[in-house]
Structure formats: structure tokens, C-alpha cells
Short mmCIF file of C-alpha atoms in Angstrom, two decimals:
data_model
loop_
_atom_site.label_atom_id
_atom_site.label_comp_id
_atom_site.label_asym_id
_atom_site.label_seq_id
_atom_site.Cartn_x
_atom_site.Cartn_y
_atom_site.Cartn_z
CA UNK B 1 0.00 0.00 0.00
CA UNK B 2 1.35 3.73 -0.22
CA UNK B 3 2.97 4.90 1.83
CA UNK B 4 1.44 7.16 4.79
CA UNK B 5 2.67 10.65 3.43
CA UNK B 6 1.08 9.55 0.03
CA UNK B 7 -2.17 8.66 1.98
CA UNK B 8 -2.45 11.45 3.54
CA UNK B 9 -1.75 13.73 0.25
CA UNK B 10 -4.70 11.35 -1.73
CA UNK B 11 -6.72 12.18 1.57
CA UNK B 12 -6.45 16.42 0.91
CA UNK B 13 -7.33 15.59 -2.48
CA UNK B 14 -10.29 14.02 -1.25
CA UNK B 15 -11.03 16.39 1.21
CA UNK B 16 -12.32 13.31 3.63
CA UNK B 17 -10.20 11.93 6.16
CA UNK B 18 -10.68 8.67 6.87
CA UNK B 19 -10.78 7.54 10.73
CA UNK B 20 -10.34 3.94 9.67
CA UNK B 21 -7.26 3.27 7.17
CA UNK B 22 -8.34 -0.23 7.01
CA UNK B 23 -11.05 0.90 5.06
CA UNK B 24 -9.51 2.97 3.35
CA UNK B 25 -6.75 0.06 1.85
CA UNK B 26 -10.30 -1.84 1.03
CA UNK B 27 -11.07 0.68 -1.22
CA UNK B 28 -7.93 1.08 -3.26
CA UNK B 29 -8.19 -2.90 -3.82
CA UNK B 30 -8.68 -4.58 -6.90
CA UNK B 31 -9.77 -7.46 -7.26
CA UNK B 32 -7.00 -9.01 -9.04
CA UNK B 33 -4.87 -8.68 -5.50
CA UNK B 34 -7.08 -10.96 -3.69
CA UNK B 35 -10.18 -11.81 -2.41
CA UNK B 36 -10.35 -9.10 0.42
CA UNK B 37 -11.20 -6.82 -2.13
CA UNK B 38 -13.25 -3.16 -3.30
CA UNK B 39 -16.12 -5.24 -5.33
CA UNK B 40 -18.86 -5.19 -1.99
CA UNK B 41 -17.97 -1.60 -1.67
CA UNK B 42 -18.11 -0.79 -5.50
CA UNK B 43 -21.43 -2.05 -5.67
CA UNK B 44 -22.42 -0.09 -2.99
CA UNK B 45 -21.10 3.20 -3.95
CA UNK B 46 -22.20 2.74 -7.33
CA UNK B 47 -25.86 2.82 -5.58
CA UNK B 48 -25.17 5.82 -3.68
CA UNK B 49 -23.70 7.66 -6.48
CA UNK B 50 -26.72 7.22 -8.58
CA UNK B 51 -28.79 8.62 -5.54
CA UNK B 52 -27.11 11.43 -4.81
CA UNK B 53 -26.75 12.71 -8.15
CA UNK B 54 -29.89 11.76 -9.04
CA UNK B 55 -31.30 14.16 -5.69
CA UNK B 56 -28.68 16.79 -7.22
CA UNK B 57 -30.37 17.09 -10.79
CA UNK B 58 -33.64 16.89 -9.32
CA UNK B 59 -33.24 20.33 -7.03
CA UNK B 60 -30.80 21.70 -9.51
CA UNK B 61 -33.25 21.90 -12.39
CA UNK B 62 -37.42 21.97 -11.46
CA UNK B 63 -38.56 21.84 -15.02
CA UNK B 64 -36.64 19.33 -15.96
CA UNK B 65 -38.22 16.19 -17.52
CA UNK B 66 -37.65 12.84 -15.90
CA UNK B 67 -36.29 11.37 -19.62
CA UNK B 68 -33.74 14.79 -19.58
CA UNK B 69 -32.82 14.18 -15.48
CA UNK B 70 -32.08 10.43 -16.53
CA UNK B 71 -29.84 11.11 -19.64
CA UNK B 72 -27.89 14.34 -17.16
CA UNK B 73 -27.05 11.14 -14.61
CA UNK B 74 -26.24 8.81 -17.03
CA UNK B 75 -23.78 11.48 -18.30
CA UNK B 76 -21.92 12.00 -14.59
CA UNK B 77 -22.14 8.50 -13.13
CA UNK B 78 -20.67 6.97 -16.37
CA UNK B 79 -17.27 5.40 -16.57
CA UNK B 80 -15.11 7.98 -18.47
CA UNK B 81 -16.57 10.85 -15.46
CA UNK B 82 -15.63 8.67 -12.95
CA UNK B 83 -12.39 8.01 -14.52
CA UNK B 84 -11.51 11.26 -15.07
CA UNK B 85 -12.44 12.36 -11.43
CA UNK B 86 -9.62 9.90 -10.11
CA UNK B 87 -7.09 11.29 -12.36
CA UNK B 88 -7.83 14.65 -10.82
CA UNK B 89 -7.35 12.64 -7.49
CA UNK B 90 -3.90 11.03 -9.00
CA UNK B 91 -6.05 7.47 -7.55
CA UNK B 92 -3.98 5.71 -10.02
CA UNK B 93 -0.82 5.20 -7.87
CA UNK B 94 -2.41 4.33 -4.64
CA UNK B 95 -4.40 1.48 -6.02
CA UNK B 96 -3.56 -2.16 -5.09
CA UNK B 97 -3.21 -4.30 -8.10
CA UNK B 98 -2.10 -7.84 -8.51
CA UNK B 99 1.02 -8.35 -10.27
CA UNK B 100 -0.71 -9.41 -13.92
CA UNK B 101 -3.18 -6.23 -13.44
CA UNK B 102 -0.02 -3.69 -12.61
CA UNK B 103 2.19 -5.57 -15.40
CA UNK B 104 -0.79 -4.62 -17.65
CA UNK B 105 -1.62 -0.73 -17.26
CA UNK B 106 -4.32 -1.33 -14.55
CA UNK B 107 -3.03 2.11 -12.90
CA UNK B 108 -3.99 3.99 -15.61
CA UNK B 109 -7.07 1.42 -16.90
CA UNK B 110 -10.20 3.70 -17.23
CA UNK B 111 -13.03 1.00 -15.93
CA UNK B 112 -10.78 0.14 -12.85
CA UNK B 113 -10.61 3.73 -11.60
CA UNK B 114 -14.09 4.70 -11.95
CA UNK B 115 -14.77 1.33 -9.95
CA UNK B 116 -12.46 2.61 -7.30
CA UNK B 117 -14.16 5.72 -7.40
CA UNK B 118 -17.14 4.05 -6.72
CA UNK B 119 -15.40 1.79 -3.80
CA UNK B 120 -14.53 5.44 -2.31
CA UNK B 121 -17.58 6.30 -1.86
CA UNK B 122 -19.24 3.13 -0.84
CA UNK B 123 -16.32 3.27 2.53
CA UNK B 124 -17.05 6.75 2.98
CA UNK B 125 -20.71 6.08 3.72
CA UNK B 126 -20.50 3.45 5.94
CA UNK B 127 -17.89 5.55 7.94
CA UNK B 128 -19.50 8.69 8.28
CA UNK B 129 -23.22 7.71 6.78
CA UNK B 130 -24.77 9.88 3.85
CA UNK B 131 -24.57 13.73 4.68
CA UNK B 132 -21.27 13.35 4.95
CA UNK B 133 -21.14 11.29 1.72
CA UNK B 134 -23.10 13.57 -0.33
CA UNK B 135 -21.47 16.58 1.16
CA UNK B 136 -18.16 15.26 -0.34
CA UNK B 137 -19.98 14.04 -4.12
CA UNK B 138 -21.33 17.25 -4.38
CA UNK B 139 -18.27 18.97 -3.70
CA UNK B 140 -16.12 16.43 -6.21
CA UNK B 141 -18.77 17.09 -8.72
CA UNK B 142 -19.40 21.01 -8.46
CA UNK B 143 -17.91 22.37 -11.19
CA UNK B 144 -19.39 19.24 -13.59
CA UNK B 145 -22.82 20.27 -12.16
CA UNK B 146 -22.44 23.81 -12.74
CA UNK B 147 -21.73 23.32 -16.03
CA UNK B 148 -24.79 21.53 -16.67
CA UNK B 149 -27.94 22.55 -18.88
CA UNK B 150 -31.26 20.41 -19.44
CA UNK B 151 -29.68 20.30 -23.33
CA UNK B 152 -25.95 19.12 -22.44
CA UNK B 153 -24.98 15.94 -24.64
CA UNK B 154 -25.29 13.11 -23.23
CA UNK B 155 -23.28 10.96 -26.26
CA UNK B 156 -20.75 8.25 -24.99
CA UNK B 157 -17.09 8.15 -26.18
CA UNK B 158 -17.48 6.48 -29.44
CA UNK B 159 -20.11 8.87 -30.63
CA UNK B 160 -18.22 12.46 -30.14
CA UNK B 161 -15.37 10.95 -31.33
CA UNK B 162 -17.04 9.85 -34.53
CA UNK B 163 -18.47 13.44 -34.55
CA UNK B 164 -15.60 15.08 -34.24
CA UNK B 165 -13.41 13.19 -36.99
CA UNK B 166 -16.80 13.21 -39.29
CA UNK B 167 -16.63 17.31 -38.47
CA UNK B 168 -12.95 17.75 -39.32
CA UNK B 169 -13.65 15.80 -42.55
CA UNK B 170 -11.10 12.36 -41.56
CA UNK B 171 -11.53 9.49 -41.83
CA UNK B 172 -13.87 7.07 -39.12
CA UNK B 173 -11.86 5.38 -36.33
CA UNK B 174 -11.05 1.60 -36.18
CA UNK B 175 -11.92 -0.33 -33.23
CA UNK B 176 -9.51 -4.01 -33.18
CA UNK B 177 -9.59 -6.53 -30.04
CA UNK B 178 -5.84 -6.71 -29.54
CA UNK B 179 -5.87 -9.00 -26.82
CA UNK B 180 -8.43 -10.99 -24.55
CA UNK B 181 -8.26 -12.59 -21.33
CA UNK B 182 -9.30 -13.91 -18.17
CA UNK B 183 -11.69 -16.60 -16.84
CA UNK B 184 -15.28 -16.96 -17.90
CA UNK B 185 -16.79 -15.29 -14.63
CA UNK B 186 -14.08 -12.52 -15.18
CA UNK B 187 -13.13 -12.02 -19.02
CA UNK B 188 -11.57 -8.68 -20.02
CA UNK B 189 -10.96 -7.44 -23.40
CA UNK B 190 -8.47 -5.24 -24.72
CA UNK B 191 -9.31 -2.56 -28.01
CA UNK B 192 -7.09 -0.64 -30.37
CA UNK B 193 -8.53 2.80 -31.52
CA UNK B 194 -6.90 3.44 -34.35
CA UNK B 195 -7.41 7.81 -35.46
CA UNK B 196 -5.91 9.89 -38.12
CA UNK B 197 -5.55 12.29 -35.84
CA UNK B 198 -3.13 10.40 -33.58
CA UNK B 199 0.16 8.73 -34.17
CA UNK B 200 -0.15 5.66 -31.80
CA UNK B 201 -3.64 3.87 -31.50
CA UNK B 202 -5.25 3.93 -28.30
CA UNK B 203 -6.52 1.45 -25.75
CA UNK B 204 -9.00 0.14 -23.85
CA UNK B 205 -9.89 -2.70 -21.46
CA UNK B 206 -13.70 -4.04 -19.98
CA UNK B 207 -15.33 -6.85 -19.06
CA UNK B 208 -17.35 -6.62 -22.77
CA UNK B 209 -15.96 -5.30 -26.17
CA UNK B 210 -18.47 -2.44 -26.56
CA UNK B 211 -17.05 -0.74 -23.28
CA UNK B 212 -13.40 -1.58 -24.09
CA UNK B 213 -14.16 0.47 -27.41
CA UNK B 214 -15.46 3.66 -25.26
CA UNK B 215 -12.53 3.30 -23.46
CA UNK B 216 -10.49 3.33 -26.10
CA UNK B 217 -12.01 6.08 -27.88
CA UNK B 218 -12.44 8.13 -24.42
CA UNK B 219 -8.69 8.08 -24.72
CA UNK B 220 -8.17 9.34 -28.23
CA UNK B 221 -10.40 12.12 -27.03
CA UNK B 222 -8.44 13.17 -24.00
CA UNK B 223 -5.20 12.87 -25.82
CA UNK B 224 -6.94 15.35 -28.58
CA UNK B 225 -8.01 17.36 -25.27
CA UNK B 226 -11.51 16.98 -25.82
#
């Protein structure tokens, strides 16, 4: 695990300090380190998340339609947000991978930071219960939220990315499974997006090949800082 300095620097970023480091370690676990692992608190978080966000839109915009509040969520809880949220926390070096995962890129592997993400804030509602859970959501999401109208895009990876090279006039990206593995209960493939616009393909890794391909193509957008 990191070291205590390092914890305590991840904590600021936070802006929650946990009372339990136990906990704490949970959360930064992967699965591929061992069975005491983030899963039970993923799925909880990822239940919490949806609440709280969903409570957020609701307040934050009266008029809106429950179709238009349900495509605004789907937009903030969704993999490449949550990702992106633990690169602003630098989550990346704290997590606890097994050797295979951190051989592999898990560190920097979109769908296994948003599920620590997730894990996060699954440990910091059972420690200090839901005001203080929302209080620090709401806080990591502000400036997201305040950017928010009842007509912000809602499109996943693949489609803006299609958008953009179809606006620029290149050519459409190429998606290629580049590698696959795993057991049956736990497969993971890895996609190549291939862009005119880039030099190197990017990549992606999930549990299907539709998400690897967001993934992949959530990549190519960041690295075109978009």
C-alpha cells in the first residue's frame, strides 16, 4: 500500500479523512490482489452515487423532464466521469493491483478507476453515513454540475469521437480486439482505436468489447483534449 505521506496527500485531495485506514486500503483494492477486495464496496457506492446525483439534478433543475434528469445522470455516473475524477485525485498510484493487473496498465485502466471511485464512496458512507457522503460528491462534482444545462450531450465516447473526426472531414476510427483474457466469470478485453488524428492507436480494457471500445475512444479524445 502507499505509503502514509502519500495517503495522507490522496486524503487532501479528497477532502475526507478517513478515521479507519483499514477501510480505506479496502477501497484502493482490486480485485486481481485478492479476495479481500473493493467489489462489496463498489457495488455499494455505485448505488449511492446514482442517488445522490440523481437528488442533485432533481433540485438543480425543477422543469426538468424525468427522460432529460435520466440522460444528465447517465452522463456524470458513467465510466469515463468517474475516470476522469480519479485522475484529478492522481487514484492511479495508490491502487492495489495484482502483479498481472499492474504488469498490464491497470493504474492507468479507465473502468478500474471509476470502480475505485465508486469503492470510495461506498467506505465513505458506511464511515461517516450519507450527509457526509453527499457533502463530499457534491463537492467532487461542483464544477461538472455547474456546467450543466437540461440540453448538455449526453453521447458516450465512441459517438463524439465519430463526430468530431466526421466534423474535421477524416476518416472514421477503427476499433480491433488486440488482446483478450481472463476466466469466464471474469473475461476482459483489450481494443485498439486506431485515429488519423493520432500517431499511436489507443486502448481500452472491460469486461465486454463495446465498453473496451469507449474506453479506447475516451482516450483518443483526452489525448486530442476533448
Amino acid at each position: 500500500m502507499s505509503n502514509p505521506d502519500a495517503l495522507n496527500q490522496l486524503q487532501a485531495r479528497l477532502g475526507y479523512q478517513f478515521s479507519n485506514t483499514t477501510a480505506l486500503s479496502l477501497a484502493l483494492t482490486h480485485r486481481s490482489h485478492g479476495a479481500d477486495n473493493n467489489e462489496r464496496l463498489e457495488f455499494l457506492g455505485d448505488s449511492i452515487l446514482n442517488f445522490i446525483i440523481g437528488e442533485a439534478l432533481y433540485q438543480q433543475f425543477p422543469q426538468g423532464r424525468e427522460g432529460q434528469l435520466s440522460r444528465l445522470r447517465s452522463h456524470l455516473v458513467r465510466g469515463d466521469t468517474l475516470a476522469e475524477l480519479a485522475r484529478e485525485f492522481e487514484l492511479g498510484e495508490h491502487l492495489r493491483l495484482g502483479e498481472g493487473e499492474l504488469k498490464s496498465g491497470g493504474k492507468r485502466r479507465d473502468s478500474i478507476l471509476a470502480d475505485t471511485v465508486e469503492a470510495l464512496i461506498g467506505a465513505i458512507y458506511l464511515e461517516s453515513g450519507l450527509e457526509r457522503c453527499r457533502e463530499r460528491v457534491l463537492d467532487w462534482y461542483a464544477a461538472r454540475l455547474a456546467q450543466l444545462s437540461l440540453n448538455t450531450s449526453a453521447k458516450d465516447a465512441k459517438t463524439r469521437l465519430q463526430e468530431t473526426l466526421q466534423a474535421r472531414h477524416e476518416p472514421l476510427p477503427e476499433y480491433r480486439v488486440v488482446e483478450t483474457q481472463g476466466e469466464a466469470h471474469a473475461f476482459e478485453f483489450t481494443v485498439e482505436c486506431r485515429i488519423s488524428l493520432l500517431s499511436a492507436p489507443t486502448r481500452g480494457q472491460a469486461s465486454n468489447r463495446r465498453e473496451a471500445e469507449k474506453q479506447a475512444a475516451a482516450e483518443a479524445l483526452r489525448q486530442l483534449n476533448l
